[in-house]
Phi, psi and omega in degrees: 000137179286139175287159179301323181295318180292318177301317180296320180296318179294319180295319179298316180297319181297316180294316180298316181295324178296319178299314181295318180301312182294314181298319179298316180297317181290315181296325180301323182268316188266337189096162184289312184288336179268005176248116182268162174300321179297322176301316182292318179297317181296316183288325184268349182059035178253139179286157182298323178298318177295318180304309184283352170289322182270328184228125182289337183203168175296324178300318180298321175296320178302320178293325177293321176298315181296317179298316179298317181298318180293322178297315179295317180300320180292311185285324186270338183239302187294305183294326180289322184274313186269066179266122184297345178284348178259155177290155189299327180289326175293321177303311181294318179296318180297319180298311181293320179297320181293323177298314180296321181293321178296320178297320181292317181297323182268002182053036177065010180293125176087338183066209178264118184297326179292317176295319178302312181293324178298316179292316185287321194253341190298326182275347187238352183214102187296322181294320175300314182301314182297317181291320177295316180299320178298319179296315179292328177294325177296319176296315180302322179299319179293318179295316178298324179297319178294318179294320178296322177297318178298319178295318179297331179272357178081021181249008176239130182301147182294334182275002178284128176270104188300315181297318180291321178297317180298316179295322179297318180297314180297313179298323181295311183286331175293320175296323179297316178297322179296315180291323177297318177295318181294315184270352185052049186217109179295336179294332177295319177295313182299322182292321177293319178301319178295323177294321176298319178297318179296321179296317178296321181298333179299333183259002183273141176255120181291141178234000000 
């Protein structure tokens, strides 16, 4: 039998997670500044007292949304794609293909929440900017790692600038998500992804 204390801890976790889930869904579509605490309370059916029990401020909830988004991005994309058991070119292709597939499944609704938050918050909230930048740097590290592995295997040209290529890939797919969201066309995302692959192929050495 669960103790009252354990039941309470589980209930607390469930309520907090529900708040984050609802807030994440709303912020993804509306943006952080256009989503009010009242919007979140109404959608989640949580009282204001409960909300402020878990989160001291809307900013604190925003950081929880960001942490959840980064965790999902890591588990669903980075860890799945950048598997050391695959050759580096397959890692990069899998990553780009998965991005295009996600855009198609969601019909480009919302775009990339990390990119959205970077555009919306970087100039007005330094802590958001720092946390977002750290997340993108972690992704850049994985892309650079795959490219470095390719160089070590002799399949990446010596004149390829690994750091610049990694940054180009990130900028490319974030731009693709923006255009897909703007045009409401997953094919726009897919076409940019194919161009990114072609650009990478330019630096590949066939073996």
